[in-house]
Coordinates of C-alpha atoms and ligand atoms in Angstrom, one line a residue:
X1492 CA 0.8 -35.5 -45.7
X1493 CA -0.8 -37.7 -42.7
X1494 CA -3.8 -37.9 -41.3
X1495 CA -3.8 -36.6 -37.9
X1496 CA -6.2 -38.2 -35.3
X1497 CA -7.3 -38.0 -31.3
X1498 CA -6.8 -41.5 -29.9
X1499 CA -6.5 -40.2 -26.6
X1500 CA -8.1 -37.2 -24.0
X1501 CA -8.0 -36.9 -20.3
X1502 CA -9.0 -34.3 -18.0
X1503 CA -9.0 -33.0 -14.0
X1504 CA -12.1 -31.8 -12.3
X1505 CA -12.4 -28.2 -13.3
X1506 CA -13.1 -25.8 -10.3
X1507 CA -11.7 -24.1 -7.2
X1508 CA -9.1 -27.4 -6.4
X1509 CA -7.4 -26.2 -3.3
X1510 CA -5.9 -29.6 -2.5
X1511 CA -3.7 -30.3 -6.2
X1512 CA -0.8 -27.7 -7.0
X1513 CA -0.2 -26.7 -10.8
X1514 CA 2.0 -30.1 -11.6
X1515 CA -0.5 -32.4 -10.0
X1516 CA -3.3 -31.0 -12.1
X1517 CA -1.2 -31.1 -15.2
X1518 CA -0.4 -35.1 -14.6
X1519 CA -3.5 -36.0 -13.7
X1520 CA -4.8 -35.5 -17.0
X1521 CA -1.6 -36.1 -18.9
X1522 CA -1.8 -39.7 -17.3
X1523 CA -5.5 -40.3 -18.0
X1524 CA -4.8 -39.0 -21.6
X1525 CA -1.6 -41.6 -22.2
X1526 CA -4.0 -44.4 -20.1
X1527 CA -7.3 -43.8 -22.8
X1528 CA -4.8 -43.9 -25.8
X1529 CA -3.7 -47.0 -24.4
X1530 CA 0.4 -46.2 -25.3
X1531 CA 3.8 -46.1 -23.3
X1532 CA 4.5 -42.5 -22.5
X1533 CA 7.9 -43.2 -24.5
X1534 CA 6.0 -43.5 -27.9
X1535 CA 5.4 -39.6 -27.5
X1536 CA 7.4 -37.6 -29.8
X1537 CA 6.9 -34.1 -28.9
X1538 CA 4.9 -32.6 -25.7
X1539 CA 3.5 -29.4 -26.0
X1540 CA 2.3 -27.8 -22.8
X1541 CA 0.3 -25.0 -22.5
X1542 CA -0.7 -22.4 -20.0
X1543 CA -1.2 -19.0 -20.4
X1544 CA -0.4 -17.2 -16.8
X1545 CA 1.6 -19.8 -15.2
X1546 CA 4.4 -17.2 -14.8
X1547 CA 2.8 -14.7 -12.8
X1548 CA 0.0 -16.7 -10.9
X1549 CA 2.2 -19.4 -10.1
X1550 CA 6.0 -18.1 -10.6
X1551 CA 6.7 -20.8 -12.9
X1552 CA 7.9 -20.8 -16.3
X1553 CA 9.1 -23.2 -18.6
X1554 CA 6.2 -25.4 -18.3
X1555 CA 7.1 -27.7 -21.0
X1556 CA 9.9 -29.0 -19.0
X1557 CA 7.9 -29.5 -16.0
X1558 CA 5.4 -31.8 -17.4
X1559 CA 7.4 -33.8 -19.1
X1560 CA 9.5 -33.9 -15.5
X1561 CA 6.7 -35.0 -13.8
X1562 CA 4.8 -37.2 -15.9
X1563 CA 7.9 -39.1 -16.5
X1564 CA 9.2 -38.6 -20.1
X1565 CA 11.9 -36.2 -19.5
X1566 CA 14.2 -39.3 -18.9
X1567 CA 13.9 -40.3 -22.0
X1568 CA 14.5 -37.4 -24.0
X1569 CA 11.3 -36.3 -25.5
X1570 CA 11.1 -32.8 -26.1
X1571 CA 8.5 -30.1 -24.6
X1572 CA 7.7 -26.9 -25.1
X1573 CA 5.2 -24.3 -24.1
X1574 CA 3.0 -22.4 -26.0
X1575 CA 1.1 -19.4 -24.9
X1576 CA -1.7 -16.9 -26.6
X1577 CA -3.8 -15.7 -23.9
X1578 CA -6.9 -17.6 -23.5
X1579 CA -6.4 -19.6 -26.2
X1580 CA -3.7 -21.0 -25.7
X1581 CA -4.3 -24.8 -25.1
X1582 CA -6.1 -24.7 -29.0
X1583 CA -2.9 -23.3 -30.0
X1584 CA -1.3 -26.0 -28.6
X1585 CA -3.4 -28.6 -30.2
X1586 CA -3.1 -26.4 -34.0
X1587 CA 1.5 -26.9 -33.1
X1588 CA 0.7 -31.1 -32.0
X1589 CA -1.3 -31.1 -35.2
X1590 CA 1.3 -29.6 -37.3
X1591 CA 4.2 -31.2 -35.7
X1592 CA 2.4 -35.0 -37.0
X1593 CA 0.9 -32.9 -40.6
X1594 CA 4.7 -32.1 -41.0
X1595 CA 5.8 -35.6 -40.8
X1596 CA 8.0 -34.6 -38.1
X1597 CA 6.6 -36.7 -35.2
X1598 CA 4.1 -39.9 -35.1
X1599 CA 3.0 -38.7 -31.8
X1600 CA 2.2 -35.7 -30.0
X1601 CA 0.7 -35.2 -26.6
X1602 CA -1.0 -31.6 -25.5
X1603 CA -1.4 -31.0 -22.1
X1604 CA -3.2 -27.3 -20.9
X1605 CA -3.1 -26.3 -16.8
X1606 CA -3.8 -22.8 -15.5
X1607 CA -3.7 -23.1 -11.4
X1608 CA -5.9 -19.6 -10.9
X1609 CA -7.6 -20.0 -7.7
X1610 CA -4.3 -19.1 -5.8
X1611 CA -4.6 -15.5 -6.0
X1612 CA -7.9 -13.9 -5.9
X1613 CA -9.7 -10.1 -5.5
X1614 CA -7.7 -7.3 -7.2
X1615 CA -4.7 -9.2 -8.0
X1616 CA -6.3 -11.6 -9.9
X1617 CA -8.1 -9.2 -12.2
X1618 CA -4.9 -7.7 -12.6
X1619 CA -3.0 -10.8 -13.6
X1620 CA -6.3 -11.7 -16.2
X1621 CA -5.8 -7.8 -17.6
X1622 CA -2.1 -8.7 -18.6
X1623 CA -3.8 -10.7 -21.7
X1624 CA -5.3 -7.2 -22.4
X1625 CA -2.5 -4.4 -24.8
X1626 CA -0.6 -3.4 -21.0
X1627 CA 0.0 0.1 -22.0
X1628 CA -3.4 1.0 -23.7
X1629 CA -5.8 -1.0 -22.1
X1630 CA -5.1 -2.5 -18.3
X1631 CA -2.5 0.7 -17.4
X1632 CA -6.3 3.1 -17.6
X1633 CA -8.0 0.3 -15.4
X1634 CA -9.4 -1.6 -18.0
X1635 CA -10.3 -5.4 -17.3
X1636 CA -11.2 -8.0 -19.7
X1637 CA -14.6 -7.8 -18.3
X1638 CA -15.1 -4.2 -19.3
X1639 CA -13.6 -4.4 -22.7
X1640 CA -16.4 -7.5 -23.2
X1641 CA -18.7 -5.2 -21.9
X1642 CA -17.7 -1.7 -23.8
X1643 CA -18.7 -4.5 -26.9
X1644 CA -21.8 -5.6 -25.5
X1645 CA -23.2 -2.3 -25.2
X1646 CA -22.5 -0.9 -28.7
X1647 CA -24.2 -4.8 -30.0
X1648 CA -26.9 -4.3 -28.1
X1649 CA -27.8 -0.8 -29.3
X1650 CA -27.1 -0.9 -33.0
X1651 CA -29.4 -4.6 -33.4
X1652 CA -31.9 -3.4 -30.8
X1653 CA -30.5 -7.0 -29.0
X1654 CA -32.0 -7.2 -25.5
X1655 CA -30.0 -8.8 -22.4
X1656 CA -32.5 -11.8 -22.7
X1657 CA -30.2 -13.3 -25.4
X1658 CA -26.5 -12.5 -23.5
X1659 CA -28.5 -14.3 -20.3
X1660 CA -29.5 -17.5 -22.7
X1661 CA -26.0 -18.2 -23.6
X1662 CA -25.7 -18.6 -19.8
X1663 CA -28.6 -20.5 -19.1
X1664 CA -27.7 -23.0 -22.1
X1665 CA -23.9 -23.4 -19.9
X1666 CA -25.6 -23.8 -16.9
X1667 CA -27.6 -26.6 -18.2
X1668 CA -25.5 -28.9 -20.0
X1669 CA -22.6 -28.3 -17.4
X1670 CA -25.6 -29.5 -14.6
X1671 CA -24.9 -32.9 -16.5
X1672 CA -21.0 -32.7 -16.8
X1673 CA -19.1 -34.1 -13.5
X1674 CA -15.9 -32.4 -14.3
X1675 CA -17.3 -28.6 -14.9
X1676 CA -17.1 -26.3 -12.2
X1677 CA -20.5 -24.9 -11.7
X1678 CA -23.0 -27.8 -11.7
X1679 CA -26.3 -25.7 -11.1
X1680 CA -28.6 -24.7 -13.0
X1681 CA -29.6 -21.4 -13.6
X1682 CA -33.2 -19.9 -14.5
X1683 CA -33.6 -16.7 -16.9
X1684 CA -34.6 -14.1 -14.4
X1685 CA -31.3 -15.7 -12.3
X1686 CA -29.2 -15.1 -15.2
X1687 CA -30.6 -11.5 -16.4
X1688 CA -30.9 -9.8 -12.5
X1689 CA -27.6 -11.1 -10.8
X1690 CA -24.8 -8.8 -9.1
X1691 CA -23.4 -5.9 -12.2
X1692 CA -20.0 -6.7 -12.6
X1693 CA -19.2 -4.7 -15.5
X1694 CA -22.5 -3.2 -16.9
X1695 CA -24.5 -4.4 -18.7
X1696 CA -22.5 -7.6 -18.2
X1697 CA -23.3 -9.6 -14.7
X1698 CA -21.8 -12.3 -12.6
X1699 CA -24.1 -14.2 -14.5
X1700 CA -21.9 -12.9 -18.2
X1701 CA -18.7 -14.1 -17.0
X1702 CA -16.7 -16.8 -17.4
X1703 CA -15.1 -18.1 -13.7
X1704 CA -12.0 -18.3 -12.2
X1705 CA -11.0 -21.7 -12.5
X1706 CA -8.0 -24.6 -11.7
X1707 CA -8.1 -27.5 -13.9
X1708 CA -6.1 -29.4 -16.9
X1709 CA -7.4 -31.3 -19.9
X1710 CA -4.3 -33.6 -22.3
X1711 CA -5.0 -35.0 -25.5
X1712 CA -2.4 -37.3 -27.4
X1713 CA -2.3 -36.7 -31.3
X1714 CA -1.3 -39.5 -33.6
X1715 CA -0.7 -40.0 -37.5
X1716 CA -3.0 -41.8 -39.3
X1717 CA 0.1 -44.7 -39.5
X1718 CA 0.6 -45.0 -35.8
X1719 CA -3.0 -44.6 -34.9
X1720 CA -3.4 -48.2 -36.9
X1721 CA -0.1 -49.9 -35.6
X1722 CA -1.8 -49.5 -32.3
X1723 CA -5.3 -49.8 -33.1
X1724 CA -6.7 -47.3 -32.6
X1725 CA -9.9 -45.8 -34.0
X1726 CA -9.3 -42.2 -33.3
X1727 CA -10.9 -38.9 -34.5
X1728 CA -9.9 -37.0 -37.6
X1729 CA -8.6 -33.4 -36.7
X1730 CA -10.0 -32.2 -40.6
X1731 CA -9.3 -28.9 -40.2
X1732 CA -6.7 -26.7 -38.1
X1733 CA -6.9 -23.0 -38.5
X1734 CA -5.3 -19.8 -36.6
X1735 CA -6.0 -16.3 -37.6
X1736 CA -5.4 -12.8 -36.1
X1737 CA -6.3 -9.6 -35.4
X1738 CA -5.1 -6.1 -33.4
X1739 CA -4.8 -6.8 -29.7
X1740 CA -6.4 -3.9 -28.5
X1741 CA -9.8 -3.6 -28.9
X1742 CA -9.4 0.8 -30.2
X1743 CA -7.6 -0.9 -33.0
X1744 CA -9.4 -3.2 -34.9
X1745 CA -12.4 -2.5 -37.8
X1746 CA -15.2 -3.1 -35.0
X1747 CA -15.7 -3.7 -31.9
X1748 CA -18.6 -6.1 -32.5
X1749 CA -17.0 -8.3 -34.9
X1750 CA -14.6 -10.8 -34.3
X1751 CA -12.0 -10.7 -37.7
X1752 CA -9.9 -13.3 -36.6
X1753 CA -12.9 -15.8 -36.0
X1754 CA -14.2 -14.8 -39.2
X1755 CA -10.4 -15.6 -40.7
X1756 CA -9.9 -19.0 -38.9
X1757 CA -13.4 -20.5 -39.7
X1758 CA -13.1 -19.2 -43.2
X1759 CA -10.1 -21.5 -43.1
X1760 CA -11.0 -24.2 -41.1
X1761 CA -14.2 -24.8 -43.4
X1762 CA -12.2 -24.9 -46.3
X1763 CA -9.3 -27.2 -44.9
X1764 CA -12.0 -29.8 -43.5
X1765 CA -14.0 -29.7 -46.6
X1766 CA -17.4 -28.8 -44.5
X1767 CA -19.7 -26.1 -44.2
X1768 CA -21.2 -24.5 -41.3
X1769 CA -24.7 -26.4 -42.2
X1770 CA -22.4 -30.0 -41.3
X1771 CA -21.2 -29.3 -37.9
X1772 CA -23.6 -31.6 -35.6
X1773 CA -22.5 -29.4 -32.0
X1774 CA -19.6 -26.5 -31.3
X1775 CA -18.0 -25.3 -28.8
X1776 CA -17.1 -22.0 -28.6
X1777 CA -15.2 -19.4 -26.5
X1778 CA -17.5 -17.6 -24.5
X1779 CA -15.4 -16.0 -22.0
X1780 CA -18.3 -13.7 -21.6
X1781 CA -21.5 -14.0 -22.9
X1782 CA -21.5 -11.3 -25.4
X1783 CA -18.9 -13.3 -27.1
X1784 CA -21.1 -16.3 -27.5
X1785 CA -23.1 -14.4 -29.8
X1786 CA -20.4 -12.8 -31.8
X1787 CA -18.9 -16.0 -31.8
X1788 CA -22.2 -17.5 -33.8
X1789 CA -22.7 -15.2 -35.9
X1790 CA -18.6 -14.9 -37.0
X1791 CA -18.2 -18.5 -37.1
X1792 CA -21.3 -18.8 -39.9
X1793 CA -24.1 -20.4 -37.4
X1794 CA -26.1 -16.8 -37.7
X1795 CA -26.1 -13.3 -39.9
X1796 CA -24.9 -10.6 -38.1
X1797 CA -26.5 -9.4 -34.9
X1798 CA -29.0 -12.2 -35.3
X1799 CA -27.9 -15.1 -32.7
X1800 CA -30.3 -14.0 -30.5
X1801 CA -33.0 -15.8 -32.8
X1802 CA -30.9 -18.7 -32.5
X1803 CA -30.0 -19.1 -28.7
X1804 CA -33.6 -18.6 -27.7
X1805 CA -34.8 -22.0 -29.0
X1806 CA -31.8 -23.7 -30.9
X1807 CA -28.3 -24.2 -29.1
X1808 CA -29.8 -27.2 -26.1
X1809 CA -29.0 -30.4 -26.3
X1810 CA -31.4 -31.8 -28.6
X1811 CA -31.4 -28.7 -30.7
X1812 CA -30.0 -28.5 -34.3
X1813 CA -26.9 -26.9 -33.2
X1814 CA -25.9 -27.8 -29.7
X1815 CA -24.0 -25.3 -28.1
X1816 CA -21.0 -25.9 -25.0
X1817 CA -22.4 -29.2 -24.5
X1818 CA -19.5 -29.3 -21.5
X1819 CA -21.0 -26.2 -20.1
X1820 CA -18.4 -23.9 -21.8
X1821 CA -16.7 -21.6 -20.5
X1822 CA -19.5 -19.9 -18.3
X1823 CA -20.5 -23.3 -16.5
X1824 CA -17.6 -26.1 -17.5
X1825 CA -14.9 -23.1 -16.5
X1826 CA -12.0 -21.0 -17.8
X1827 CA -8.7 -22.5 -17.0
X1828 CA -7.1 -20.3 -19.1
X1829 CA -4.0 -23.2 -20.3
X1830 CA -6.8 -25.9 -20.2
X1831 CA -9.7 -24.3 -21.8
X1832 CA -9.1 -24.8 -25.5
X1833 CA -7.7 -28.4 -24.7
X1834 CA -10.7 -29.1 -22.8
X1835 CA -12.9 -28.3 -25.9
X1836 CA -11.8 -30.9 -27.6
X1837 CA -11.6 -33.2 -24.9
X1838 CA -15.3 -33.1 -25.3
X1839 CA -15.8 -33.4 -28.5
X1840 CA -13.5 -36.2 -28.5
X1841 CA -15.9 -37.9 -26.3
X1842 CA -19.2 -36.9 -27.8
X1843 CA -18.4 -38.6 -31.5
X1844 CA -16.8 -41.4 -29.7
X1845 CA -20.3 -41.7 -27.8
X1846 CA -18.5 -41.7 -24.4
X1847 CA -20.2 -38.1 -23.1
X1848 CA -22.7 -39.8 -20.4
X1849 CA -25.7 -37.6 -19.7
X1850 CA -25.2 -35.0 -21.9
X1851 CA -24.0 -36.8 -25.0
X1852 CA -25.7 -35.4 -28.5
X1853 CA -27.6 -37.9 -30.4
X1854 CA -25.9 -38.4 -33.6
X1855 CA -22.6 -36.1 -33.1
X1856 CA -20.0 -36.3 -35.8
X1857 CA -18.5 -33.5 -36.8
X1858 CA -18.1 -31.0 -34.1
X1859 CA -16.2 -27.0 -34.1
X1860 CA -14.3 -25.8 -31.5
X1861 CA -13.3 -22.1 -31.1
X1862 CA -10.9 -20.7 -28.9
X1863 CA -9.7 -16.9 -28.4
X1864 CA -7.4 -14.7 -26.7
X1865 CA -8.8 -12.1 -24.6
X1866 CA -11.2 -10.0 -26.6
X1867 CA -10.1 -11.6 -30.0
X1868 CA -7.1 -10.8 -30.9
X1869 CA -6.0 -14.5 -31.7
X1870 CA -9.0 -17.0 -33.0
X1871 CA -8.3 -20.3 -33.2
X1872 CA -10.7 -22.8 -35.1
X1873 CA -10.8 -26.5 -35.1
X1874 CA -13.2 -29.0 -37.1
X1875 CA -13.4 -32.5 -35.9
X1876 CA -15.0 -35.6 -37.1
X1877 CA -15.9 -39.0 -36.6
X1878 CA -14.5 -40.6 -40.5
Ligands
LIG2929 N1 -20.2 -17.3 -12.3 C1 -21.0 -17.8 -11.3 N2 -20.7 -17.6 -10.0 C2 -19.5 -17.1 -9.7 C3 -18.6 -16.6 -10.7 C4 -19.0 -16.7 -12.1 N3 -18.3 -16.3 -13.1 N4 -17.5 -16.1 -10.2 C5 -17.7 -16.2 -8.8 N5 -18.8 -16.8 -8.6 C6 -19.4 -17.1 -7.2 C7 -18.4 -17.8 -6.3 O1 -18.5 -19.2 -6.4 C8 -18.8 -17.3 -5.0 O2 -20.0 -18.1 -4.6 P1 -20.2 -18.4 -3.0 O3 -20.3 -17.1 -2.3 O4 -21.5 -19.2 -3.0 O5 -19.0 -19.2 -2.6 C9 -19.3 -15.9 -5.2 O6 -19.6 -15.9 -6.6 C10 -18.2 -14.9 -4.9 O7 -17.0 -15.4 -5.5 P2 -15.7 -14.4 -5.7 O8 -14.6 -15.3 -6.1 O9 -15.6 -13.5 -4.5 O10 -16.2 -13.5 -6.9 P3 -15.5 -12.2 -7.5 O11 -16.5 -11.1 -7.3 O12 -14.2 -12.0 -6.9 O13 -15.3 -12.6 -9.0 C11 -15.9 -12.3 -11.3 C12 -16.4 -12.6 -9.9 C13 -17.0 -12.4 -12.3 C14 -15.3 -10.9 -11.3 C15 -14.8 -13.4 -11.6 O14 -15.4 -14.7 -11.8 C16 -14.1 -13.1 -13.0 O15 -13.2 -12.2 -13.0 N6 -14.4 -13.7 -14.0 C17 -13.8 -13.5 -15.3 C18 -12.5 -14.2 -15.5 C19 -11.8 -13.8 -16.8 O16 -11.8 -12.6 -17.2 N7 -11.2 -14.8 -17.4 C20 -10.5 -14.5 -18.7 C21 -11.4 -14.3 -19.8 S1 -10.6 -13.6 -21.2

């Protein structure tokens, strides 16, 4: 089978973008993707768009068609499709591009994530959010994503005696790198105290815990091994894809503490790439809220079980061993929901090719990227490296 690598990422300004509608957000990146490639946009095969809410934020389906409408390969044919699961679905995107080149199918695939959020906001927006949530067992009794993270957080917190000093670091560590990342949508930093005392939003989780409301777009064109030389490119090795799942509602699964489906699709991942957790030079993971950035460590093999907090209070920064949302993640970078698992990869496309400014990682090679919908019903895991 071939080879699939990155020879091309582009991305929008994440953020509250009043002034660019859903399609302008989507091109923007698609183009800068096809530009960094350095390709025609007829040498795409396949398009695979992905947004998770477009529907019912934005009343507009089928967003497949309008990308490939507006960034100007519908005339020729090429064919696009969404994908959607939840939150994650831009790294479901990517897993489909990958297998639609792994297949032998296509030569080249382009991905292209967009959620437009910032449209709609107070009650209706949690409401819209809570659709990613089981309708009829969760949202219908008033239950929001942010509670359901936070129901978890409190039952982690009491059975490993974890204090809200560790939720607050994965925060801080956001906060940071995204002060060096011109695209994310918060840029400040933020101190501990900041982080552990701001407004309750869904105890013991703050304002502080949560991932934003965001617009933005990320694109990435995929290419087999074969193409990527006709052209020559030097792109990076996708060297393992991997998609696992669990129950949707949280009642449902084993625990409420562990992510299954993370466990499942880094299990997989790891084996597929041929790597260990011990290789991985920086990850980025899916922390929606910060609860789930220590889950997240500790499922995905950086941590034993209710024991991340050791790590994130000295070894997730930038010139740590294991450097942790170097983009800001979801907490700083943003959340646009379409975008988000794109985006990942976007940076770590750009940190092994060297090209992260500011907050590039010395020596980055092979990075992990996690995405997940809602509480963690779907995982998805990708490994990336530089041979
Ligand atoms: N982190 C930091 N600051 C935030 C923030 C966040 N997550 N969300 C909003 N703010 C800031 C805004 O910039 C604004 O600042 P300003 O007054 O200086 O302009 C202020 O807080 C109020 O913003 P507002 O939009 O009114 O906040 P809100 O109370 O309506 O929303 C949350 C706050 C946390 C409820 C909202 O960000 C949220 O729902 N986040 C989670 C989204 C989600 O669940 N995504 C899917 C995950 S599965």
């Amino acid at each position: 089978m071939p080879e699939v690598h990155i020879i091309g990422a582009g991305e929008t300004k994440f953020g509250e973008l009043w002034d660019k509608s859903l399609r302008e957000l989507a091109v923007e990146a698609g183009l800068k993707a096809i530009e960094d490639a350095g390709i025609l946009s007829k040498d795409v095969g396949i398009l695979y768009g992905s947004s998770s809410l477009a529907g019912t934020l934005n009343w507009q389906n089928d967003m497949g068609s309008l990308l490939a409408d507006f960034s100007g390969i519908a005339a020729s044919g090429i064919p696009a499709v969404r994908i959607e699961s939840s939150t994650s679905s831009g790294a479901s995107a990517v897993r489909e591009a990958y297998l639609s080149i792994k297949s032998g199918e296509y030569e080249v695939a382009m991905v292209g994530g967009v959620e437009k959020m910032t449209d709609i906001y107070g009650s209706e927006i949690h409401d819209i959010v809570s659709t990613t949530l089981d309708r009829e067992w969760e949202a219908f009794f008033g239950a929001t994503a942010a509670s359901m993270a936070a129901i978890s957080a409190r039952k982690y917190m009491k059975d490993f005696k974890v204090e809200k000093e560790a939720l607050s670091m994965i925060s801080v560590n956001d906060h940071a790198n995204a002060s060096l990342n011109p695209n994310a949508h918060y840029r400040n930093k933020i101190t501990l105290d900041a982080a552990m005392n701001a407004t309750l939003v869904a105890e013991p989780l703050n304002l502080m815990d949560c991932s934003p409301v965001s617009d933005g777009a990320s694109a990435l064109i995929l290419a087999s091994d074969k193409f990527a030389k006709s052209v020559g490119k030097d792109g990076i090795r996708i060297k393992g894809s991997a998609i696992a799942q669990d129950y949707l509602a949280l009642h449902s699964r084993e625990s409420i503490y562990t992510l299954k489906s993370t466990i499942q699709a880094a299990r997989q991942a790891f084996e597929k790439s041929g790597t260990k957790a011990s290789d991985i030079s920086f990850a980025e993971i899916h922390d929606s809220y910060s609860i789930y950035g220590l889950m997240e460590l500790e499922d995905l093999g950086f941590a034993p079980k209710g024991k991340a907090k050791d790590l994130v209070m000295e070894n997730i920064g930038l010139n740590a061993p294991l450097p942790v949302n170097p983009s800001g993640g979801l907490k700083a970078k943003g959340n646009p929901m379409g975008a988000t698992g794109v985006g990942q990869i976007v940076e770590g496309y750009l940190q092994i090719k060297g090209k992260a400014g500011e907050r590039q990682i010395k020596n980055a090679h092979d990075g992990l990227f996690h995405s997940m919908s809602g509480s963690g019903s779907t995982s998805v895991v990708h490994i990336i490296g530089s041979e």
